[in-house]
Short mmCIF file of C-alpha atoms in Angstrom, two decimals:
data_model
loop_
_atom_site.label_atom_id
_atom_site.label_comp_id
_atom_site.label_asym_id
_atom_site.label_seq_id
_atom_site.Cartn_x
_atom_site.Cartn_y
_atom_site.Cartn_z
CA MET A 1 -3.61 55.43 7.75
CA ALA A 2 -4.90 51.64 7.84
CA GLN A 3 -2.58 49.35 9.64
CA TRP A 4 -3.80 46.29 7.56
CA THR A 5 -1.61 45.06 4.76
CA SER A 6 -4.20 42.54 3.01
CA ALA A 7 -7.93 41.80 3.11
CA VAL A 8 -9.96 38.57 3.57
CA GLY A 9 -13.25 38.52 1.88
CA ALA A 10 -16.44 37.38 3.62
CA ALA A 11 -16.97 34.50 1.37
CA GLN A 12 -13.25 33.19 1.75
CA LEU A 13 -13.48 33.45 5.47
CA ALA A 14 -16.53 31.50 5.79
CA ARG A 15 -15.11 28.83 3.54
CA LEU A 16 -12.10 28.61 5.89
CA LEU A 17 -14.42 28.60 9.07
CA ASN A 18 -16.72 26.03 7.65
CA SER A 19 -13.94 23.76 6.82
CA GLN A 20 -13.01 23.34 10.36
CA GLN A 21 -14.71 20.31 11.83
CA GLU A 22 -16.68 20.73 15.11
CA ARG A 23 -14.93 19.22 18.21
CA PRO A 24 -16.65 16.03 19.29
CA ALA A 25 -18.39 16.48 22.61
CA GLY A 26 -16.50 14.98 25.45
CA PRO A 27 -17.89 13.32 28.51
CA GLY A 28 -19.49 16.11 30.35
CA SER A 29 -18.53 19.03 28.08
CA ARG A 30 -20.91 21.51 26.60
CA ARG A 31 -20.97 23.20 23.07
CA PRO A 32 -19.58 26.82 23.46
CA PRO A 33 -21.57 29.72 22.76
CA ALA A 34 -21.87 30.55 18.87
CA TYR A 35 -19.76 33.82 19.17
CA ARG A 36 -17.10 32.00 21.26
CA ALA A 37 -16.84 29.07 18.55
CA LEU A 38 -16.48 31.78 15.72
CA ALA A 39 -13.99 33.65 17.73
CA ASP A 40 -12.02 30.31 18.38
CA GLY A 41 -12.11 29.61 14.68
CA ILE A 42 -10.72 33.09 13.54
CA ARG A 43 -8.03 32.65 16.19
CA LEU A 44 -6.94 29.28 15.17
CA LEU A 45 -6.72 30.52 11.45
CA VAL A 46 -4.45 33.34 12.52
CA LEU A 47 -2.30 31.04 14.65
CA GLU A 48 -1.69 28.54 11.66
CA GLY A 49 -1.05 31.51 9.36
CA ARG A 50 -3.98 30.58 7.23
CA VAL A 51 -5.15 34.47 7.74
CA PRO A 52 -2.22 36.29 7.70
CA VAL A 53 -1.46 38.88 10.34
CA ALA A 54 -2.67 42.28 9.41
CA ALA A 55 -5.23 41.07 7.41
CA ARG A 56 -8.45 42.97 7.21
CA LEU A 57 -11.60 41.20 8.21
CA PRO A 58 -14.93 41.39 6.58
CA ALA A 59 -17.55 43.80 7.99
CA GLU A 60 -19.87 42.56 10.89
CA ARG A 61 -22.75 42.27 8.45
CA GLU A 62 -21.03 40.92 5.51
CA LEU A 63 -19.45 38.00 7.56
CA ALA A 64 -22.92 37.45 9.39
CA LEU A 65 -24.71 37.07 5.91
CA SER A 66 -21.92 34.53 4.56
CA LEU A 67 -22.12 32.48 7.73
CA SER A 68 -25.82 32.82 8.29
CA VAL A 69 -25.49 33.99 11.75
CA SER A 70 -26.69 37.28 13.55
CA ARG A 71 -24.93 40.39 13.27
CA THR A 72 -24.67 40.12 17.06
CA THR A 73 -22.69 36.98 16.88
CA VAL A 74 -20.03 38.19 14.95
CA ALA A 75 -19.84 41.54 17.07
CA ALA A 76 -19.47 39.31 20.14
CA ALA A 77 -16.74 37.49 18.58
CA TYR A 78 -14.76 40.35 17.24
CA GLU A 79 -14.89 41.92 20.64
CA ALA A 80 -13.64 38.56 22.21
CA LEU A 81 -10.92 38.76 19.62
CA ARG A 82 -10.01 42.32 20.52
CA GLY A 83 -10.03 41.49 24.08
CA GLU A 84 -7.27 38.50 23.72
CA GLY A 85 -5.05 40.48 21.31
CA PHE A 86 -6.08 38.98 18.07
CA LEU A 87 -7.83 41.78 16.60
CA GLU A 88 -7.50 45.40 16.46
CA SER A 89 -10.11 48.15 15.07
CA ARG A 90 -10.12 51.65 14.45
CA ARG A 91 -13.35 53.83 13.26
CA GLY A 92 -13.11 54.27 9.44
CA ALA A 93 -10.26 51.68 9.11
CA GLY A 94 -12.30 48.32 9.79
CA SER A 95 -10.80 45.48 11.86
CA TRP A 96 -7.58 43.50 11.08
CA THR A 97 -5.94 40.56 12.40
CA ALA A 98 -3.17 40.78 15.03
CA VAL A 99 -1.31 38.75 17.37
CA PRO A 100 -0.93 39.45 21.18
CA ALA A 101 2.46 41.02 22.48
CA GLY A 102 4.84 38.45 23.21
CA ASN A 103 3.40 35.94 20.87
CA PRO A 104 5.61 34.99 17.77
CA VAL A 105 4.19 35.53 14.35
CA PRO A 106 2.62 32.74 12.97
CA ALA A 107 4.54 31.10 10.00
CA ARG A 108 2.68 30.52 6.71
CA GLY A 109 4.85 27.64 5.84
CA LEU A 110 6.86 24.72 7.39
CA GLU A 111 9.61 26.48 9.03
CA PRO A 112 12.14 24.31 11.07
CA LEU A 113 11.69 24.85 14.79
CA PRO A 114 13.98 27.33 16.52
CA PRO A 115 17.21 25.42 18.14
CA GLU A 116 16.33 26.66 21.49
CA ALA A 117 12.94 24.97 21.52
CA LEU A 118 14.32 21.57 20.49
CA GLY A 119 14.82 20.53 24.12
CA SER A 120 11.10 20.33 24.84
CA MET A 121 9.53 20.29 21.70
CA ILE A 122 9.47 17.15 19.43
CA ASP A 123 9.38 18.85 15.82
CA LEU A 124 7.42 16.83 13.42
CA GLY A 125 6.87 20.17 11.19
CA CYS A 126 9.91 19.79 9.03
CA ALA A 127 10.43 16.52 6.71
CA SER A 128 14.03 16.61 6.88
CA LEU A 129 16.65 14.56 8.32
CA PRO A 130 20.21 15.42 9.85
CA ALA A 131 23.10 15.11 7.74
CA PRO A 132 24.61 11.53 7.08
CA GLU A 133 27.94 11.72 8.41
CA PRO A 134 30.75 11.05 7.65
CA TRP A 135 29.49 12.13 3.96
CA LEU A 136 28.90 15.70 4.57
CA THR A 137 32.44 16.20 6.37
CA ARG A 138 34.11 14.61 3.27
CA ALA A 139 32.21 16.18 0.73
CA VAL A 140 33.14 19.76 2.46
CA GLN A 141 36.44 18.76 2.65
CA GLY A 142 36.70 17.43 -1.05
CA ALA A 143 35.11 20.83 -2.01
CA LEU A 144 37.68 22.70 -0.17
CA GLU A 145 40.35 20.88 -2.23
CA GLU A 146 38.79 22.10 -5.44
CA LEU A 147 38.19 25.50 -4.39
CA PRO A 148 41.50 27.49 -5.14
CA PRO A 149 40.99 27.82 -8.93
CA TYR A 150 37.49 29.33 -8.60
CA ALA A 151 38.66 31.65 -5.50
CA HIS A 152 40.37 33.46 -8.18
CA THR A 153 37.13 34.14 -10.22
CA HIS A 154 34.49 36.49 -9.53
CA GLY A 155 32.49 33.47 -8.15
CA ASP A 156 29.16 33.95 -9.69
CA TYR A 157 28.11 31.34 -11.86
CA PRO A 158 24.41 32.03 -12.88
CA ALA A 159 23.79 28.74 -14.36
CA GLY A 160 25.87 26.77 -11.98
CA LEU A 161 29.64 25.58 -12.23
CA PRO A 162 30.03 23.84 -15.47
CA ALA A 163 31.62 20.73 -13.85
CA LEU A 164 28.36 20.35 -11.69
CA ARG A 165 26.17 20.99 -14.75
CA ALA A 166 27.94 18.18 -16.53
CA MET A 167 27.74 15.76 -13.96
CA ILE A 168 24.14 16.27 -13.55
CA ALA A 169 23.52 15.93 -17.08
CA GLU A 170 25.60 12.81 -17.11
CA ARG A 171 23.44 11.19 -14.42
CA TYR A 172 20.13 11.81 -16.54
CA THR A 173 21.87 10.38 -19.69
CA ALA A 174 22.96 7.22 -17.61
CA ARG A 175 19.26 6.80 -16.46
CA GLY A 176 18.33 6.68 -20.40
CA ILE A 177 17.42 10.24 -20.64
CA PRO A 178 19.67 12.12 -23.11
CA THR A 179 20.93 15.38 -21.49
CA MET A 180 23.37 18.27 -22.39
CA PRO A 181 24.79 20.56 -19.57
CA GLU A 182 23.10 23.22 -21.56
CA GLN A 183 19.80 21.83 -20.18
CA ILE A 184 20.88 22.23 -16.63
CA MET A 185 20.52 25.09 -14.28
CA VAL A 186 22.02 24.88 -10.62
CA THR A 187 19.52 26.56 -8.20
CA THR A 188 19.27 27.39 -4.56
CA GLY A 189 17.46 24.54 -3.43
CA ALA A 190 14.19 23.02 -4.97
CA MET A 191 12.22 25.96 -3.86
CA GLY A 192 14.77 28.33 -5.58
CA ALA A 193 13.92 26.45 -8.79
CA ILE A 194 10.24 26.50 -8.54
CA ASP A 195 10.33 30.24 -7.45
CA ALA A 196 12.43 30.92 -10.58
CA ILE A 197 9.94 28.71 -12.92
CA CYS A 198 6.64 30.39 -11.39
CA HIS A 199 8.09 33.97 -12.23
CA LEU A 200 9.10 33.15 -15.65
CA PHE A 201 5.94 31.23 -16.66
CA ALA A 202 3.05 32.14 -14.56
CA GLY A 203 2.65 35.81 -13.76
CA ARG A 204 0.03 37.28 -11.28
CA GLY A 205 -3.52 35.72 -11.91
CA GLU A 206 -2.26 32.81 -13.97
CA ARG A 207 -3.60 29.32 -12.94
CA ILE A 208 -1.35 26.69 -11.72
CA ALA A 209 -2.55 23.27 -11.62
CA VAL A 210 -1.73 21.47 -8.25
CA GLU A 211 -2.04 17.96 -6.61
CA SER A 212 -4.68 18.02 -3.70
CA PRO A 213 -2.85 17.87 -1.24
CA SER A 214 0.22 18.94 -2.15
CA TYR A 215 3.35 20.31 -0.62
CA ALA A 216 2.66 23.37 1.62
CA ASN A 217 5.67 25.41 1.04
CA ILE A 218 5.37 25.33 -2.59
CA LEU A 219 1.50 26.07 -2.39
CA GLN A 220 2.39 29.24 -0.23
CA LEU A 221 5.17 30.34 -2.83
CA MET A 222 2.59 30.18 -5.66
CA ARG A 223 -0.08 31.94 -3.65
CA GLU A 224 2.52 34.81 -2.89
CA ALA A 225 3.39 35.06 -6.61
CA GLY A 226 -0.23 35.74 -7.18
CA ALA A 227 -1.14 32.51 -8.94
CA ARG A 228 -4.53 31.14 -8.98
CA LEU A 229 -4.12 27.47 -7.82
CA VAL A 230 -6.32 24.89 -9.20
CA PRO A 231 -6.53 21.70 -6.98
CA VAL A 232 -6.85 18.33 -8.58
CA ALA A 233 -7.50 15.67 -6.09
CA MET A 234 -5.21 12.47 -5.64
CA ALA A 235 -6.36 8.99 -6.23
CA GLU A 236 -7.39 6.78 -3.05
CA GLY A 237 -4.63 5.63 -0.78
CA LEU A 238 -1.38 5.39 -2.42
CA ALA A 239 -2.53 4.92 -6.02
CA GLY A 240 -0.74 8.10 -7.41
CA TRP A 241 -3.00 10.18 -9.63
CA ASP A 242 -6.71 10.30 -10.87
CA MET A 243 -5.97 10.68 -14.45
CA ASP A 244 -9.88 11.55 -15.28
CA ARG A 245 -9.66 14.49 -12.97
CA TRP A 246 -6.23 15.74 -14.38
CA ARG A 247 -7.27 15.36 -17.98
CA GLN A 248 -10.76 17.45 -16.99
CA VAL A 249 -8.82 20.09 -15.43
CA LEU A 250 -6.21 20.47 -18.03
CA ARG A 251 -8.83 20.42 -20.71
CA GLU A 252 -11.17 23.01 -19.01
CA ALA A 253 -8.77 25.08 -16.88
CA ALA A 254 -6.11 25.14 -19.57
CA PRO A 255 -3.76 26.27 -16.81
CA ARG A 256 -0.27 27.67 -17.81
CA LEU A 257 1.73 25.48 -15.21
CA ALA A 258 0.99 22.16 -13.44
CA TYR A 259 3.04 21.30 -10.41
CA VAL A 260 3.56 17.58 -9.57
CA VAL A 261 5.41 15.23 -7.24
CA ALA A 262 5.44 11.73 -8.82
CA ASP A 263 7.92 10.21 -6.59
CA PHE A 264 6.94 9.47 -3.18
CA HIS A 265 4.59 12.44 -3.04
CA ASN A 266 4.74 15.14 -0.44
CA PRO A 267 2.60 14.67 1.75
CA THR A 268 0.86 11.23 0.90
CA GLY A 269 3.91 9.22 -0.15
CA ALA A 270 2.21 8.04 -3.18
CA LEU A 271 4.12 6.80 -6.12
CA ALA A 272 2.85 7.41 -9.65
CA ASP A 273 3.46 4.38 -12.13
CA GLU A 274 4.83 4.66 -15.65
CA ASP A 275 1.14 4.83 -17.60
CA GLN A 276 0.39 7.35 -15.34
CA ARG A 277 3.40 9.40 -16.17
CA ARG A 278 2.93 8.96 -19.75
CA ARG A 279 -0.64 10.08 -19.68
CA LEU A 280 -0.09 13.20 -17.68
CA VAL A 281 2.83 14.25 -19.74
CA ASP A 282 0.33 13.66 -23.03
CA ALA A 283 -2.43 15.49 -21.32
CA ALA A 284 -0.34 18.50 -20.55
CA ARG A 285 1.04 18.69 -23.97
CA ALA A 286 -2.28 18.73 -25.52
CA ALA A 287 -3.57 21.46 -23.18
CA GLY A 288 -0.30 23.64 -23.69
CA THR A 289 0.52 23.31 -20.16
CA VAL A 290 4.10 23.42 -18.82
CA LEU A 291 4.42 20.45 -16.47
CA VAL A 292 6.78 20.80 -13.67
CA ALA A 293 7.95 17.55 -12.05
CA ASP A 294 9.44 17.59 -8.64
CA GLU A 295 11.70 14.79 -8.17
CA THR A 296 13.37 15.60 -4.80
CA MET A 297 12.23 12.35 -3.23
CA SER A 298 12.86 9.98 -6.41
CA GLU A 299 15.98 8.29 -4.49
CA LEU A 300 14.20 7.68 -1.07
CA TRP A 301 12.84 4.36 -1.98
CA LEU A 302 12.69 2.49 1.32
CA GLU A 303 11.64 -1.10 0.02
CA GLU A 304 14.21 -3.39 -1.48
CA GLU A 305 11.86 -4.53 -4.01
CA VAL A 306 11.39 -1.15 -5.13
CA GLY A 307 15.11 -0.66 -5.66
CA THR A 308 15.57 -4.20 -6.92
CA ALA A 309 12.63 -4.16 -9.59
CA GLY A 310 13.53 -0.21 -10.43
CA MET A 311 11.50 3.06 -10.13
CA PRO A 312 9.39 4.11 -12.77
CA ARG A 313 11.07 6.08 -15.57
CA ARG A 314 11.19 9.96 -14.61
CA VAL A 315 8.42 11.84 -15.97
CA CYS A 316 11.06 13.92 -18.49
CA ALA A 317 11.55 10.66 -19.96
CA PHE A 318 7.99 10.75 -21.60
CA ASP A 319 8.82 13.91 -23.26
CA PRO A 320 11.71 13.67 -25.60
CA ALA A 321 11.37 16.95 -27.52
CA GLY A 322 11.77 18.49 -24.06
CA SER A 323 8.79 21.05 -25.03
CA THR A 324 6.37 20.19 -21.89
CA VAL A 325 8.30 18.70 -19.00
CA ILE A 326 10.57 21.10 -16.53
CA THR A 327 12.21 18.71 -13.87
CA VAL A 328 13.46 19.77 -10.70
CA GLY A 329 15.91 18.00 -8.49
CA SER A 330 17.50 18.74 -5.26
CA ALA A 331 19.98 17.19 -2.39
CA SER A 332 18.06 18.58 0.25
CA LYS A 333 15.81 15.48 0.96
CA ALA A 334 18.02 12.73 -0.19
CA PHE A 335 21.26 14.04 1.37
CA TRP A 336 20.82 17.11 3.85
CA ALA A 337 18.43 20.32 3.72
CA GLY A 338 21.46 22.50 4.74
CA MET A 339 23.31 21.71 1.43
CA ARG A 340 20.72 24.04 -0.37
CA ILE A 341 21.67 22.74 -3.80
CA GLY A 342 18.76 22.12 -6.39
CA TRP A 343 18.69 22.12 -10.09
CA VAL A 344 16.40 22.52 -13.16
CA ARG A 345 16.68 19.93 -16.26
CA ALA A 346 14.48 21.84 -19.20
CA ALA A 347 15.01 22.72 -22.81
CA PRO A 348 18.02 24.84 -23.35
CA ASP A 349 16.00 27.79 -24.39
CA ILE A 350 14.28 27.75 -21.15
CA VAL A 351 17.58 27.30 -19.08
CA ARG A 352 18.63 30.37 -20.87
CA SER A 353 15.54 32.36 -19.85
CA LEU A 354 15.79 31.28 -16.18
CA VAL A 355 19.59 32.06 -16.18
CA ALA A 356 18.84 35.64 -17.40
CA ALA A 357 16.42 36.28 -14.96
CA ARG A 358 18.79 35.42 -12.03
CA ALA A 359 20.38 38.84 -12.53
CA TYR A 360 17.25 40.41 -10.84
CA ALA A 361 17.21 37.40 -8.10
CA ASP A 362 20.05 35.64 -6.45
CA LEU A 363 22.78 36.08 -9.20
CA GLY A 364 23.67 32.18 -8.48
CA THR A 365 24.31 29.59 -6.10
CA PRO A 366 27.04 29.20 -3.74
CA VAL A 367 30.32 27.70 -5.04
CA LEU A 368 31.56 25.81 -2.29
CA GLU A 369 28.30 23.59 -1.83
CA GLN A 370 28.09 23.13 -5.58
CA LEU A 371 31.71 21.84 -5.51
CA ALA A 372 30.51 19.64 -2.32
CA VAL A 373 27.60 17.93 -4.25
CA ASN A 374 29.96 17.51 -7.38
CA TRP A 375 32.47 15.61 -5.14
CA LEU A 376 29.83 13.27 -3.92
CA PHE A 377 28.48 12.56 -7.43
CA SER A 378 31.72 12.01 -8.77
CA THR A 379 33.46 9.85 -5.91
CA GLY A 380 30.48 7.51 -5.50
CA GLY A 381 29.81 9.00 -2.08
CA TRP A 382 26.53 10.12 -3.02
CA GLU A 383 25.18 6.56 -3.36
CA GLN A 384 26.79 5.41 -0.32
CA ALA A 385 25.38 8.52 1.88
CA VAL A 386 21.68 7.90 0.26
CA ALA A 387 21.79 4.23 1.08
CA LEU A 388 22.56 5.47 4.65
CA ARG A 389 19.59 7.87 4.52
CA ARG A 390 17.29 5.13 3.37
CA ALA A 391 18.11 2.87 6.17
CA GLN A 392 17.82 5.91 8.70
CA ALA A 393 14.29 6.73 7.15
CA ARG A 394 13.18 3.32 7.13
CA GLY A 395 13.89 2.40 10.82
CA ASN A 396 12.05 5.94 11.73
CA ARG A 397 9.23 5.01 9.65
CA ASP A 398 8.81 1.51 10.95
CA ALA A 399 9.01 3.22 14.78
CA LEU A 400 6.50 5.79 13.82
CA VAL A 401 3.92 3.47 12.55
CA THR A 402 4.39 0.98 15.37
CA ALA A 403 3.93 3.78 18.05
CA LEU A 404 0.87 5.42 16.33
CA ARG A 405 -0.68 2.13 16.30
CA ARG A 406 -0.36 1.33 19.76
CA GLU A 407 -1.18 4.88 20.96
CA LEU A 408 -3.81 6.02 18.42
CA PRO A 409 -5.41 3.06 17.03
CA ASP A 410 -8.31 4.97 15.05
CA TRP A 411 -6.03 6.92 13.30
CA GLU A 412 -5.94 5.89 9.45
CA PHE A 413 -2.96 5.86 7.24
CA SER A 414 -1.21 3.78 4.17
CA VAL A 415 2.51 3.02 4.92
CA PRO A 416 4.31 4.57 1.92
CA GLN A 417 7.30 2.52 0.09
CA GLY A 418 9.58 5.65 0.15
CA GLY A 419 9.66 9.26 0.93
CA LEU A 420 9.46 10.87 4.29
CA THR A 421 6.03 11.29 5.34
CA LEU A 422 2.71 9.87 6.68
CA TRP A 423 -0.34 11.24 5.55
CA VAL A 424 -2.83 10.58 8.57
CA ARG A 425 -6.67 10.87 9.00
CA ALA A 426 -7.12 11.92 12.71
CA GLY A 427 -10.07 9.69 13.64
CA GLY A 428 -12.53 12.35 13.01
CA LEU A 429 -10.62 15.18 14.75
CA SER A 430 -9.77 18.72 13.48
CA GLY A 431 -6.11 18.65 12.26
CA SER A 432 -6.10 22.34 13.08
CA ARG A 433 -7.02 21.91 16.59
CA LEU A 434 -4.52 18.75 16.96
CA ALA A 435 -1.74 21.36 15.79
CA GLU A 436 -2.79 23.56 18.26
CA MET A 437 -3.22 21.33 21.35
CA GLY A 438 0.07 19.61 20.17
CA GLU A 439 1.94 23.00 21.27
CA ARG A 440 0.82 22.45 24.75
CA THR A 441 1.66 18.70 24.89
CA GLY A 442 5.33 19.06 23.51
CA VAL A 443 4.81 17.94 19.83
CA ARG A 444 5.05 20.26 16.61
CA VAL A 445 2.59 18.90 13.85
CA PRO A 446 1.28 20.50 10.75
CA SER A 447 -2.29 20.20 9.94
CA GLY A 448 -3.91 19.01 6.96
CA PRO A 449 -5.14 22.17 5.63
CA ARG A 450 -1.77 23.61 4.98
CA PHE A 451 -1.43 21.13 2.25
CA GLY A 452 -4.77 21.98 0.68
CA VAL A 453 -6.62 24.82 -0.79
CA ASP A 454 -9.25 26.83 0.86
CA GLY A 455 -9.45 24.86 4.00
CA ALA A 456 -9.40 21.22 2.58
CA PHE A 457 -7.92 18.27 4.54
CA GLU A 458 -9.24 19.74 8.00
CA GLY A 459 -9.39 15.99 9.29
CA TYR A 460 -5.83 15.43 8.50
CA VAL A 461 -2.33 15.83 9.90
CA ARG A 462 1.31 14.94 8.07
CA LEU A 463 3.67 13.20 10.11
CA PRO A 464 7.09 12.93 8.77
CA PHE A 465 9.19 10.00 9.99
CA THR A 466 12.38 12.21 10.98
CA VAL A 467 12.75 10.68 14.51
CA GLY A 468 12.90 7.09 15.50
CA GLY A 469 13.35 4.95 18.66
CA ALA A 470 12.30 6.38 22.05
CA VAL A 471 11.70 9.84 20.22
CA ALA A 472 8.98 8.17 17.79
CA GLU A 473 7.30 6.64 20.89
CA GLU A 474 7.24 9.76 22.81
CA ALA A 475 6.00 11.66 19.93
CA ALA A 476 3.05 9.37 19.39
CA VAL A 477 2.30 9.80 23.19
CA ARG A 478 2.18 13.33 22.95
CA LEU A 479 0.08 13.34 19.81
CA ALA A 480 -2.23 11.03 21.95
CA ALA A 481 -2.48 13.53 24.74
CA ALA A 482 -3.22 16.22 22.35
CA ALA A 483 -6.05 14.18 20.68
CA ARG A 484 -7.65 13.72 24.25
CA LEU A 485 -7.20 17.62 24.79
CA VAL A 486 -9.21 18.11 21.30
CA GLU A 487 -11.89 15.73 22.36
CA THR A 488 -12.68 17.56 25.48
CA GLY A 489 -12.57 20.94 23.88
CA GLY A 490 -9.22 21.78 25.73
CA THR A 491 -10.95 21.85 28.89
CA GLY A 492 -9.91 18.52 30.37
CA ALA A 493 -6.92 17.84 32.97
CA ALA A 494 -4.26 20.38 31.75
CA ALA A 495 -1.20 18.73 30.06
CA GLU A 496 1.84 18.00 31.99
CA SER A 497 4.58 20.17 30.88
CA PRO A 498 6.59 18.26 28.34
CA ARG A 499 9.85 17.02 29.52
CA THR A 500 13.08 17.67 27.91
CA PHE A 501 13.96 14.89 25.42
CA VAL A 502 17.30 14.53 24.22
CA ALA A 503 17.35 12.31 21.07
#
């Protein structure tokens, strides 16, 4: 019986390999043999999770044709990978990817670093901040006081606690977007919300239009649901969406869903203006596309002029009938990821369908966490906690920007006015190889291709500003060391073992 669980076609693997930029030739370095370069490329795709473990690779002849190399080159690369433990083969079953014994299985998303690794590794993979105390403790204490009546019930509220649904609806109404509690469903984080929406609207094989780049974990969620992703390039810099491209894709591809982050986009930090929001809603309505607007970053503006002048109206404000836009919100970014409370705002019939589907999923969201968020909303604690979060993120952003400009002056980025991430062009280096070498120098950083489709953005990395002060400075030093290793093909002086660093 074959031990592979999926397959990678020759054309797809060739696209992924061709997206990898060649390493610059450092002083005294030599270009590796073709078979070695091919083996390194496949190994890197496996380590990053872009080619899954236990995926059947193309036959040698097929891959040779797709790459325009000799079959001997592919055979030698496969043999090298077998020797290193990254490939297994059996006559009649083909060859499939593996990881050497003792190595962790690569993650395909952006999971937080295990706690035991935090002492020596600076984690720039997860764009989340520690809880804003004392507000977490106060919210949990307030929730415990409200818990007794709910403890006498079954505890399953598929649509969410009525009090929290009403409070979320009231907050939308206060922003000029009339909303009833029947239009709200509380979910287990924004990921839970988008997963439910994808299962309802986009069955296997359906097209979903996504920004390019976009949030890596959402892209992977959609891939695993069987969706066909249609990338739409962002405008240059922090200019938001390229509306000509969006109109063309919606008109020609007619995707069932479109997923966008209008407020401090993840990963670029872009903020779409009101005209772009209005035009995108109009284009989606004309194409019959359901527009999913992720506003989990909407309250994380970091410049006073943005807060004073007022953020652009929410995307759903341009869909008064509620037939086109589904909004997803969350407490994870603005408050704390450990809270795992998200919500959907949609037309009542859509909410009813989403709620009905929960009987076959998670049944509902934990009661205590819902009560804690409701306490924050109802007491004014949310506003004070988010103000603390903004100040922390602003200080981290400024420290990281200063350190990067000092240590890596040829890296390019625009400083966003909000959100939690920098989208960085890495001076002509491969983002995938920077991520690989970062593991050696003690800094964990996700490469650009994780945020794209089929190998796009190889020259980028995403850097969240979740560390500040001396830790941000040390992160930049370690990134510079990783960059030097990439420039020398990993053959330069071995990096020192990263010292334990306590934030």
